[in-house]
PDB file of C-alpha atoms in Angstrom:
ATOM      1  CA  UNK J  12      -4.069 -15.495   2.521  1.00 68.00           C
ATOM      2  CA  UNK J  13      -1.823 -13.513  -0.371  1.00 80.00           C
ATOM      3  CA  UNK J  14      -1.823 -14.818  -3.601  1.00 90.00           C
ATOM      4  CA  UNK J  15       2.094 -13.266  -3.434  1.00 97.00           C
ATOM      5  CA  UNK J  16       4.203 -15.711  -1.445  1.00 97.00           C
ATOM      6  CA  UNK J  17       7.474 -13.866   0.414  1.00 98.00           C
ATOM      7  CA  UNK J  18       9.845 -15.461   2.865  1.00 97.00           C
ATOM      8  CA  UNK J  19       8.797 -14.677   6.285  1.00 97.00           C
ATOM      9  CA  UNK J  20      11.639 -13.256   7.875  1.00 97.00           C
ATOM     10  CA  UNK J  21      15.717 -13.201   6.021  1.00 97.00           C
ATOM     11  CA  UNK J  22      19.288 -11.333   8.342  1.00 96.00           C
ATOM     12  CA  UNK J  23      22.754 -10.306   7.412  1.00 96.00           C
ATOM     13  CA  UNK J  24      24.911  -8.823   9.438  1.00 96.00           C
ATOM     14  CA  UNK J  25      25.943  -4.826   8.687  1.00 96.00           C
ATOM     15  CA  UNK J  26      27.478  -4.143   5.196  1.00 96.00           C
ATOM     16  CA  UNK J  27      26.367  -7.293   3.514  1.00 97.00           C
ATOM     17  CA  UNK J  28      23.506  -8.600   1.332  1.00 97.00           C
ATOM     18  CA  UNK J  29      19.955  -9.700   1.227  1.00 97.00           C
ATOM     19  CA  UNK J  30      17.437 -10.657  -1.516  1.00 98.00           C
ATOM     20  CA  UNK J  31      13.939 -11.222  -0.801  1.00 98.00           C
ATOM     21  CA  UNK J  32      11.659 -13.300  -3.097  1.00 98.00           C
ATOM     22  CA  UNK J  33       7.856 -12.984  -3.900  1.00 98.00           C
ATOM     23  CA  UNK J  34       6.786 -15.561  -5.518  1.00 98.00           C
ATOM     24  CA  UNK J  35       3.345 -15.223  -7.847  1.00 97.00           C
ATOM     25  CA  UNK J  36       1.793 -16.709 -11.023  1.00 96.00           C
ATOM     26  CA  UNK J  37       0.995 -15.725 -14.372  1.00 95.00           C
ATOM     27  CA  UNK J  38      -2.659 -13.777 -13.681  1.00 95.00           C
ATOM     28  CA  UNK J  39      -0.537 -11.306 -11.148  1.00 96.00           C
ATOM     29  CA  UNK J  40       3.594 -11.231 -11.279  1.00 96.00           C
ATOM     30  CA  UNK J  41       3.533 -12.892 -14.900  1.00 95.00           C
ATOM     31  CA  UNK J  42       1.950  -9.892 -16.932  1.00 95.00           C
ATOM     32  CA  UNK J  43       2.357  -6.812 -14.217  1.00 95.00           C
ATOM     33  CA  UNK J  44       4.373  -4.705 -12.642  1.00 95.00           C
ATOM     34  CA  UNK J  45       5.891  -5.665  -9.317  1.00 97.00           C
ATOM     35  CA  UNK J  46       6.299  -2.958  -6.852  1.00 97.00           C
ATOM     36  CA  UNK J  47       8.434  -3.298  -3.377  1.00 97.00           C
ATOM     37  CA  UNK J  48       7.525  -1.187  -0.303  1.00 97.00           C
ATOM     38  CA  UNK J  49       9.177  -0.491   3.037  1.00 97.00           C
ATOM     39  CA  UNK J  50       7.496  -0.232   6.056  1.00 97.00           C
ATOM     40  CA  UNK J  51       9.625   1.226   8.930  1.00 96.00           C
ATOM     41  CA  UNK J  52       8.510  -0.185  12.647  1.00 93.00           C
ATOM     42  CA  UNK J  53       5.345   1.993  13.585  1.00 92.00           C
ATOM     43  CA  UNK J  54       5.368   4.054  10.684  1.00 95.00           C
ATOM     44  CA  UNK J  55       3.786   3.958   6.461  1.00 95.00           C
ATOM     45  CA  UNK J  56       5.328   1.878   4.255  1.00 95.00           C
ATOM     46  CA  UNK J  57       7.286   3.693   1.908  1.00 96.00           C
ATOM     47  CA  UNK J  58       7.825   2.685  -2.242  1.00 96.00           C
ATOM     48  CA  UNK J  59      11.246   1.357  -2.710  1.00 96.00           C
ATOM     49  CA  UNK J  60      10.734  -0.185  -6.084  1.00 96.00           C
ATOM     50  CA  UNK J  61       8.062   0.618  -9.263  1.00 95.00           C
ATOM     51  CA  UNK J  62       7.401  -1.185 -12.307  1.00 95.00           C
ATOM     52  CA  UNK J  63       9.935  -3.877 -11.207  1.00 96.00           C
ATOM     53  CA  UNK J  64      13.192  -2.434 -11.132  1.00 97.00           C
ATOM     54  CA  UNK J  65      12.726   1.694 -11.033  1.00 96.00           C
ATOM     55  CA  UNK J  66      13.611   3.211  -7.779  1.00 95.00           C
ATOM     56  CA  UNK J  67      12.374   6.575  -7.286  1.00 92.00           C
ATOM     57  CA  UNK J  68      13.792   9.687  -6.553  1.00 91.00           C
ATOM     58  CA  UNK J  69      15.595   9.937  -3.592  1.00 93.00           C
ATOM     59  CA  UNK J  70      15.977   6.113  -2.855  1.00 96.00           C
ATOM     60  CA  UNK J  71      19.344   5.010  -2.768  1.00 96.00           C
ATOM     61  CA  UNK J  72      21.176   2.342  -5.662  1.00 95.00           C
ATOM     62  CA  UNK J  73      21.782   0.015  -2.741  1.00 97.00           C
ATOM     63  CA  UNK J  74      18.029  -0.975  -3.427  1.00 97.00           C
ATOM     64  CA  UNK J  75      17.655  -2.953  -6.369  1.00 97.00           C
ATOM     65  CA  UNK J  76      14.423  -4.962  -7.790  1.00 97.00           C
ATOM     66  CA  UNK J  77      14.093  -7.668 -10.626  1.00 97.00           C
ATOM     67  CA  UNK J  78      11.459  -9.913 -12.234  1.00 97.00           C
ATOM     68  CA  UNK J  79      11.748 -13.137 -14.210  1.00 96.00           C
ATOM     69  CA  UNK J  80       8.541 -15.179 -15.010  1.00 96.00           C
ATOM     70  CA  UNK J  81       6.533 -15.517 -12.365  1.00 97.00           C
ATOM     71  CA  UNK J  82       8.968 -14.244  -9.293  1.00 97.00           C
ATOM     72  CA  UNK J  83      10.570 -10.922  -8.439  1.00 98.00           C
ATOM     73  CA  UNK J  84      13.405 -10.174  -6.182  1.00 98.00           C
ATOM     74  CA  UNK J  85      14.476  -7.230  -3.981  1.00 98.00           C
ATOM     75  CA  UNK J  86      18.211  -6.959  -3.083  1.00 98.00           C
ATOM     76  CA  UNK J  87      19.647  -4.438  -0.425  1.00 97.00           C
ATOM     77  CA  UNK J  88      23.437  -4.407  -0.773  1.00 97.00           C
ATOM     78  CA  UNK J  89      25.327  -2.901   2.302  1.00 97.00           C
ATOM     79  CA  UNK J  90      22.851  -3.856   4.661  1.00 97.00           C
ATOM     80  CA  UNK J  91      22.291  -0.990   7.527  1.00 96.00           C
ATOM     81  CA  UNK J  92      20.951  -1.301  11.130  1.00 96.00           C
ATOM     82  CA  UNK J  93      18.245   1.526   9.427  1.00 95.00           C
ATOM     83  CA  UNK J  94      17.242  -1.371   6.867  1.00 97.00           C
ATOM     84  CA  UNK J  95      15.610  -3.006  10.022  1.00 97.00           C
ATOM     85  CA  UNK J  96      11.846  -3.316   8.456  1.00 97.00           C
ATOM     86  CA  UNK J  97       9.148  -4.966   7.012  1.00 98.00           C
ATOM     87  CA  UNK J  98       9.250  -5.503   3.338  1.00 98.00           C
ATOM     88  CA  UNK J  99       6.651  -5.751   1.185  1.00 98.00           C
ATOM     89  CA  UNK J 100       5.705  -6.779  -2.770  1.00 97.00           C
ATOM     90  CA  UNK J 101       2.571  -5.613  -4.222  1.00 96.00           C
ATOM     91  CA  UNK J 102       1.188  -6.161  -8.206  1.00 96.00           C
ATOM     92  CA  UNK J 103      -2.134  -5.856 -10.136  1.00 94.00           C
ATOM     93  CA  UNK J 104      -3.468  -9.243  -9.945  1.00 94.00           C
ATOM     94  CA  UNK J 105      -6.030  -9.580 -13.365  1.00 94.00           C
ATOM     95  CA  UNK J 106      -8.330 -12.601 -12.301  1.00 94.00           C
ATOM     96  CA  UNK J 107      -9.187 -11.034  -8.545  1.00 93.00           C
ATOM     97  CA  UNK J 108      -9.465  -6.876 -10.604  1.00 93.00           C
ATOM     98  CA  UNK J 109      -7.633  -6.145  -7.196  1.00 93.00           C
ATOM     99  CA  UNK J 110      -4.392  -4.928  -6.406  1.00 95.00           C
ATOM    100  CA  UNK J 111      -2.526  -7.659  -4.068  1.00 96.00           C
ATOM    101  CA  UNK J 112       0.311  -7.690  -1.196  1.00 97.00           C
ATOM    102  CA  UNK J 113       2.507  -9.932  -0.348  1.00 97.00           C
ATOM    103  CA  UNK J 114       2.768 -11.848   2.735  1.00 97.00           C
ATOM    104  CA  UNK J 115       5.918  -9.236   3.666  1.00 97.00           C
ATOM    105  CA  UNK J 116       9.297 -10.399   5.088  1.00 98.00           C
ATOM    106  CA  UNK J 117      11.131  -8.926   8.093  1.00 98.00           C
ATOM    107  CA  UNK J 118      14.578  -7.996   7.644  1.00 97.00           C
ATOM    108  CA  UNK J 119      17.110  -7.893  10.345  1.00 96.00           C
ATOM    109  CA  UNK J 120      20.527  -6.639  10.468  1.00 95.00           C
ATOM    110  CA  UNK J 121      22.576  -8.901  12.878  1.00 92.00           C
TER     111      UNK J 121
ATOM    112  CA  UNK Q   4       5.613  19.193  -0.903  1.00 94.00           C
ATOM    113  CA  UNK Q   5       3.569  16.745  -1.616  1.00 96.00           C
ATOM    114  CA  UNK Q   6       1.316  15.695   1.573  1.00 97.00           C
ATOM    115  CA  UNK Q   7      -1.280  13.370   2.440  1.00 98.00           C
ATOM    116  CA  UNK Q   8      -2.611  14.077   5.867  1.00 98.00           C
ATOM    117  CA  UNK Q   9      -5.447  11.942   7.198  1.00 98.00           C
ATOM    118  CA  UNK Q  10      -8.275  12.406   9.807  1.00 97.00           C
ATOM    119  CA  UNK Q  11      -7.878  11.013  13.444  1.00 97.00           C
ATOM    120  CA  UNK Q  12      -8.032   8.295  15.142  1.00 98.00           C
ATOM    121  CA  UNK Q  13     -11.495   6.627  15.445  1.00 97.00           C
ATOM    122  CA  UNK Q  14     -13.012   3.758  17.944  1.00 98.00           C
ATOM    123  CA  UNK Q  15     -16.303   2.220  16.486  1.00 98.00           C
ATOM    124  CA  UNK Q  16     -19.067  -0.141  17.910  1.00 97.00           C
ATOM    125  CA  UNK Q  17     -19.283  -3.375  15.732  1.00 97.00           C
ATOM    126  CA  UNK Q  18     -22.253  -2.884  13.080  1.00 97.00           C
ATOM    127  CA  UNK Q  19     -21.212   1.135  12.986  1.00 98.00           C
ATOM    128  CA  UNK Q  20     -19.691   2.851   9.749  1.00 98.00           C
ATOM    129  CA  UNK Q  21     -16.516   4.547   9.901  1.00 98.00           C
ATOM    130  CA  UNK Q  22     -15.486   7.778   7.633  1.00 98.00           C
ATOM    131  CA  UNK Q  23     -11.808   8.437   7.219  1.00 98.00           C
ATOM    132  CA  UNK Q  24     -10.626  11.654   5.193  1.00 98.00           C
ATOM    133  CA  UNK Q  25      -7.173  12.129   3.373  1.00 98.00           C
ATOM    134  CA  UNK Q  26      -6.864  15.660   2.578  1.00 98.00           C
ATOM    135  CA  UNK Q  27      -4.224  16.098  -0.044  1.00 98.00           C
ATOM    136  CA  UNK Q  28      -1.740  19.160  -0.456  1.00 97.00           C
ATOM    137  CA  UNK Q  29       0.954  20.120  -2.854  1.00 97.00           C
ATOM    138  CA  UNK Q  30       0.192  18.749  -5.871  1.00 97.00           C
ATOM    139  CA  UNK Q  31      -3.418  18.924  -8.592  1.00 96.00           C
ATOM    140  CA  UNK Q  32      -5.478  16.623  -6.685  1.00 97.00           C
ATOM    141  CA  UNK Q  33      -7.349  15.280  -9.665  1.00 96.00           C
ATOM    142  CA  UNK Q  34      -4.649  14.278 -11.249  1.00 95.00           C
ATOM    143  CA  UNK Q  35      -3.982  11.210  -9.149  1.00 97.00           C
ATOM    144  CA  UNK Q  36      -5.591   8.246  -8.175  1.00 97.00           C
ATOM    145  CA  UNK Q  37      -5.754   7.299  -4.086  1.00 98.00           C
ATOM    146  CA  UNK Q  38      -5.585   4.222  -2.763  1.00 98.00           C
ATOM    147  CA  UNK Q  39      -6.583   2.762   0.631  1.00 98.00           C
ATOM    148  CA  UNK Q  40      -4.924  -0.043   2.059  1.00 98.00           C
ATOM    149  CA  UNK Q  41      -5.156  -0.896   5.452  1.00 98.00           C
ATOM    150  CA  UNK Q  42      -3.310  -3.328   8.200  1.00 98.00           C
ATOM    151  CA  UNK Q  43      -4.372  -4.902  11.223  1.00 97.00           C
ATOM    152  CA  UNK Q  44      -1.989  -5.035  14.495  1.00 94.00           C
ATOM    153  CA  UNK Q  45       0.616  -7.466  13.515  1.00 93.00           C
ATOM    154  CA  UNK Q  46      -0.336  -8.216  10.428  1.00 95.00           C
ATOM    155  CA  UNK Q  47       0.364  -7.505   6.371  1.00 95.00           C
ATOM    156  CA  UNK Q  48      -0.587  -4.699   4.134  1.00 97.00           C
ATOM    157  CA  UNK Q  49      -4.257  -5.484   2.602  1.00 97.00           C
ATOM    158  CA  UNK Q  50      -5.275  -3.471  -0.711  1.00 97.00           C
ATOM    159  CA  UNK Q  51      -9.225  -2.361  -0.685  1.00 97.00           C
ATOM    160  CA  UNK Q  52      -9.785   0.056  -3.501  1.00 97.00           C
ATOM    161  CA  UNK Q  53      -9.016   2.882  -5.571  1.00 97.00           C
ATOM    162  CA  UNK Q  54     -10.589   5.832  -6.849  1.00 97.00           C
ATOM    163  CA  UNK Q  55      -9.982   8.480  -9.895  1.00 97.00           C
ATOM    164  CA  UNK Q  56     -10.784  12.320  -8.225  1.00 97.00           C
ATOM    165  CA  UNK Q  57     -11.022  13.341 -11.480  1.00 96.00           C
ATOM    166  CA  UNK Q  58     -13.940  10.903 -12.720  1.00 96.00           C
ATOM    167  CA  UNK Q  59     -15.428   9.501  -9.364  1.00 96.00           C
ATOM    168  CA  UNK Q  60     -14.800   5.786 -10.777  1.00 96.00           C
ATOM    169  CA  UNK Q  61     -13.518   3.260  -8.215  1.00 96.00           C
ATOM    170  CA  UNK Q  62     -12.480  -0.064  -7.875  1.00 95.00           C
ATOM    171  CA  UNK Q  63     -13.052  -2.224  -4.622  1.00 95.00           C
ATOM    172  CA  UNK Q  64     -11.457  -5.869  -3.821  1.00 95.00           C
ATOM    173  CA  UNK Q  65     -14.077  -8.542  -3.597  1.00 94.00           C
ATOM    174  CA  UNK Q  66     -14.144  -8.821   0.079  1.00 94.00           C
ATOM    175  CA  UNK Q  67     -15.377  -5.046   0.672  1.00 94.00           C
ATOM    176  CA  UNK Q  68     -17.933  -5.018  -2.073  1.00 89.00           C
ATOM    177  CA  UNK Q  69     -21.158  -3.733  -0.729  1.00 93.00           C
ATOM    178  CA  UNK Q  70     -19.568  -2.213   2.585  1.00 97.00           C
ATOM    179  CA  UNK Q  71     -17.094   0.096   1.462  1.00 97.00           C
ATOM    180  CA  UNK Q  72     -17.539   3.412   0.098  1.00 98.00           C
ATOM    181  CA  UNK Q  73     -14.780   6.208  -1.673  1.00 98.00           C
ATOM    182  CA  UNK Q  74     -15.963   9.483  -2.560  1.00 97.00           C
ATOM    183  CA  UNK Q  75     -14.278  12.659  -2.946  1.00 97.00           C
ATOM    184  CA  UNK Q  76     -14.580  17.076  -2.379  1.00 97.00           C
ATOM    185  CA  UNK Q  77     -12.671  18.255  -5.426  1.00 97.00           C
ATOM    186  CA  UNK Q  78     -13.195  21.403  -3.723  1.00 97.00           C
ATOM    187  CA  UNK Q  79     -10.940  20.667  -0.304  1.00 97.00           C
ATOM    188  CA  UNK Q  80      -9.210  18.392  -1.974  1.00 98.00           C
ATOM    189  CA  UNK Q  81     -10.067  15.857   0.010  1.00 98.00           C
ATOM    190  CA  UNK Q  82     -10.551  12.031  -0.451  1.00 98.00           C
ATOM    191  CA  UNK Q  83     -12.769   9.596   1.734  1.00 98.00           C
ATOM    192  CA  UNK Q  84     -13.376   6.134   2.623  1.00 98.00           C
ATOM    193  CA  UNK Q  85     -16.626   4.273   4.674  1.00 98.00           C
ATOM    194  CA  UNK Q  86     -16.489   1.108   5.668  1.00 98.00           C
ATOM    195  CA  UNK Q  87     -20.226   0.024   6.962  1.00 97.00           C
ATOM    196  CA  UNK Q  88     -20.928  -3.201   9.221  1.00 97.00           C
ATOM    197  CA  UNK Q  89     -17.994  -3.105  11.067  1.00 97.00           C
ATOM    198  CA  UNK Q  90     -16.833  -5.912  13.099  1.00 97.00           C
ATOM    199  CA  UNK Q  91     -14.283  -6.596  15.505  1.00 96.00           C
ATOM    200  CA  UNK Q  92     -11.721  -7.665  12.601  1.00 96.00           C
ATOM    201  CA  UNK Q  93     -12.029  -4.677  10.928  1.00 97.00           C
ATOM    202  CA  UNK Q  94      -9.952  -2.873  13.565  1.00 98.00           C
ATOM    203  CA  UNK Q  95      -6.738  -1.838  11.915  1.00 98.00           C
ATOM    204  CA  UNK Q  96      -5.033   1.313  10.696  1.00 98.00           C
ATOM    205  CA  UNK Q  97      -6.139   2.512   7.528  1.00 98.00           C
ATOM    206  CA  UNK Q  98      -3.898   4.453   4.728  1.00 98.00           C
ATOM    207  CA  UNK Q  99      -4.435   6.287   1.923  1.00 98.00           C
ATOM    208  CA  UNK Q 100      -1.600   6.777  -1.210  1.00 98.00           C
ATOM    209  CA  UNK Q 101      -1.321   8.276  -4.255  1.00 97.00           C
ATOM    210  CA  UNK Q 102      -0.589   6.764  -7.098  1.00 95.00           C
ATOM    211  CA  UNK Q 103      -0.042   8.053 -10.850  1.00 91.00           C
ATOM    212  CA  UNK Q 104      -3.577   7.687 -12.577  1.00 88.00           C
ATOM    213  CA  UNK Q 105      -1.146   7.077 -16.031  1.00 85.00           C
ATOM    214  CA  UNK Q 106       1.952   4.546 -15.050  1.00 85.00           C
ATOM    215  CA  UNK Q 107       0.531   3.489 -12.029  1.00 86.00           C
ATOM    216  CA  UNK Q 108       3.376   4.072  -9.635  1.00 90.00           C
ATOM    217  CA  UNK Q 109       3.011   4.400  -5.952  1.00 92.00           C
ATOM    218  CA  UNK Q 110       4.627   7.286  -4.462  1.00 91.00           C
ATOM    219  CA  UNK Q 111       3.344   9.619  -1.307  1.00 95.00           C
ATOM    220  CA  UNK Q 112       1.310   7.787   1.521  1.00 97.00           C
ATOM    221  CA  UNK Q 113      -0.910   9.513   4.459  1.00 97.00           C
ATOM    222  CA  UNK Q 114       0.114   8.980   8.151  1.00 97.00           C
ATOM    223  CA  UNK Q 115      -2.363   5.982   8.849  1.00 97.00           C
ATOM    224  CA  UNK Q 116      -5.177   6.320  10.726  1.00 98.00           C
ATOM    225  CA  UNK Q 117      -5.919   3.808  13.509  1.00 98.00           C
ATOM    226  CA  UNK Q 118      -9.764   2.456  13.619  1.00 98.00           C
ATOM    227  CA  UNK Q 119     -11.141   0.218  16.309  1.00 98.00           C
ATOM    228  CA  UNK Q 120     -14.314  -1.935  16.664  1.00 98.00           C
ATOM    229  CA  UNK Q 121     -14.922  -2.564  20.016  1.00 96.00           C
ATOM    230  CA  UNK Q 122     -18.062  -3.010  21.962  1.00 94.00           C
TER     231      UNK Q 122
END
């Protein structure tokens, strides 16, 4: 199992918000960067979110991402039926020397 | 633009290797690292290495030490990964990404390439 810990599944309905939590310790969230993906039914996941709160080009402001301690967060603000997805956090973990997922967490517009 | 485009889809017999390419395009392929993560049918995203095209070095997670393999043809600009001994639970699709060999940030992925073990 992950050593990242997300919620398994979260919903809003259209226009509204979601945060999604991924929860880790002090060898892997603590002292690295947190990254957030997006993985699109049947397709590659796509990088929402580097070094914990930098969105790269092209990916819109409604994505945000945050870390405090040991946890990060993703928000989406106005949620869209083309949020629909799997979301994923990933970090350098320094005791495993391995990069590591989290569990991922289904969002789903109502 | 930027592209990652990986090799077909492959169906294995348990205890076979498998060889996946991800030929890269539109950008100096040494200056990147790629990753391979892979994800079984239903399941979560699972990290298994990285390599440097530039140097050769790589870096495998614990549980594929001794069965995987990453090497690389500067000249094609092409990366590779073997996975040895496979088994039934290796069945999955496999990705490669890029990701800056300085800050470390993920950015362009390959299509996925589906890999089954099946007798």
């Amino acid at each position: 199992q992950s050593v990242l810990t997300q919620p398994p599944s979260v919903s809003a309905a259209p226009g509204q918000k979601v945060t999604i939590s991924c929860s880790g310790s002090s060898s892997n969230i603590g002292n690295n960067y947190v990254f957030w993906y997006q993985q699109l039914p049947g397709t590659a996941p796509k990088v929402l979110i580097n070094d914990n709160d930098q969105r790269p080009s092209g990916i819109p402001d409604r994505f945000s991402g945050s870390k405090s301690g040991t946890s990060a967060t993703l928000g989406i603000t106005g949620l869209q039926t083309g949020d629909e997805a799997d979301y994923y956090c990933g970090t350098w973990d320094s005791s495993l020397s391995a990069f590591v997922f989290g569990t991922g967490t289904k969002v789903t517009v109502l | 633009q930027v592209q990652l485009v990986q090799s077909g889809a492959e169906v294995k017999k348990p205890g076979a290797s498998v060889k996946v390419s991800c030929k890269a395009s539109g950008y100096t392929f040494t200056s990147y690292d790629i990753n391979w993560v892979r994800q079984a049918t239903g399941q979560g995203l699972e990290w298994m290495g990285w390599m440097n095209p530039h140097s050769g070095n790589t870096g495998f997670a614990q549980k594929f030490q001794g069965r995987l393999t990453m090497t690389r043809d500067t000249s094609i600009s092409t990366a590779y990964m073997e996975l040895s001994s496979l088994r039934s639970e290796d069945t999955a699709v496999y990705y490669c990404a890029r990701v800056d060999t300085g800050d470390k940030k993920w950015d362009y992925w390959g299509q996925g390439t589906l890999v089954t073990v099946s007798s």
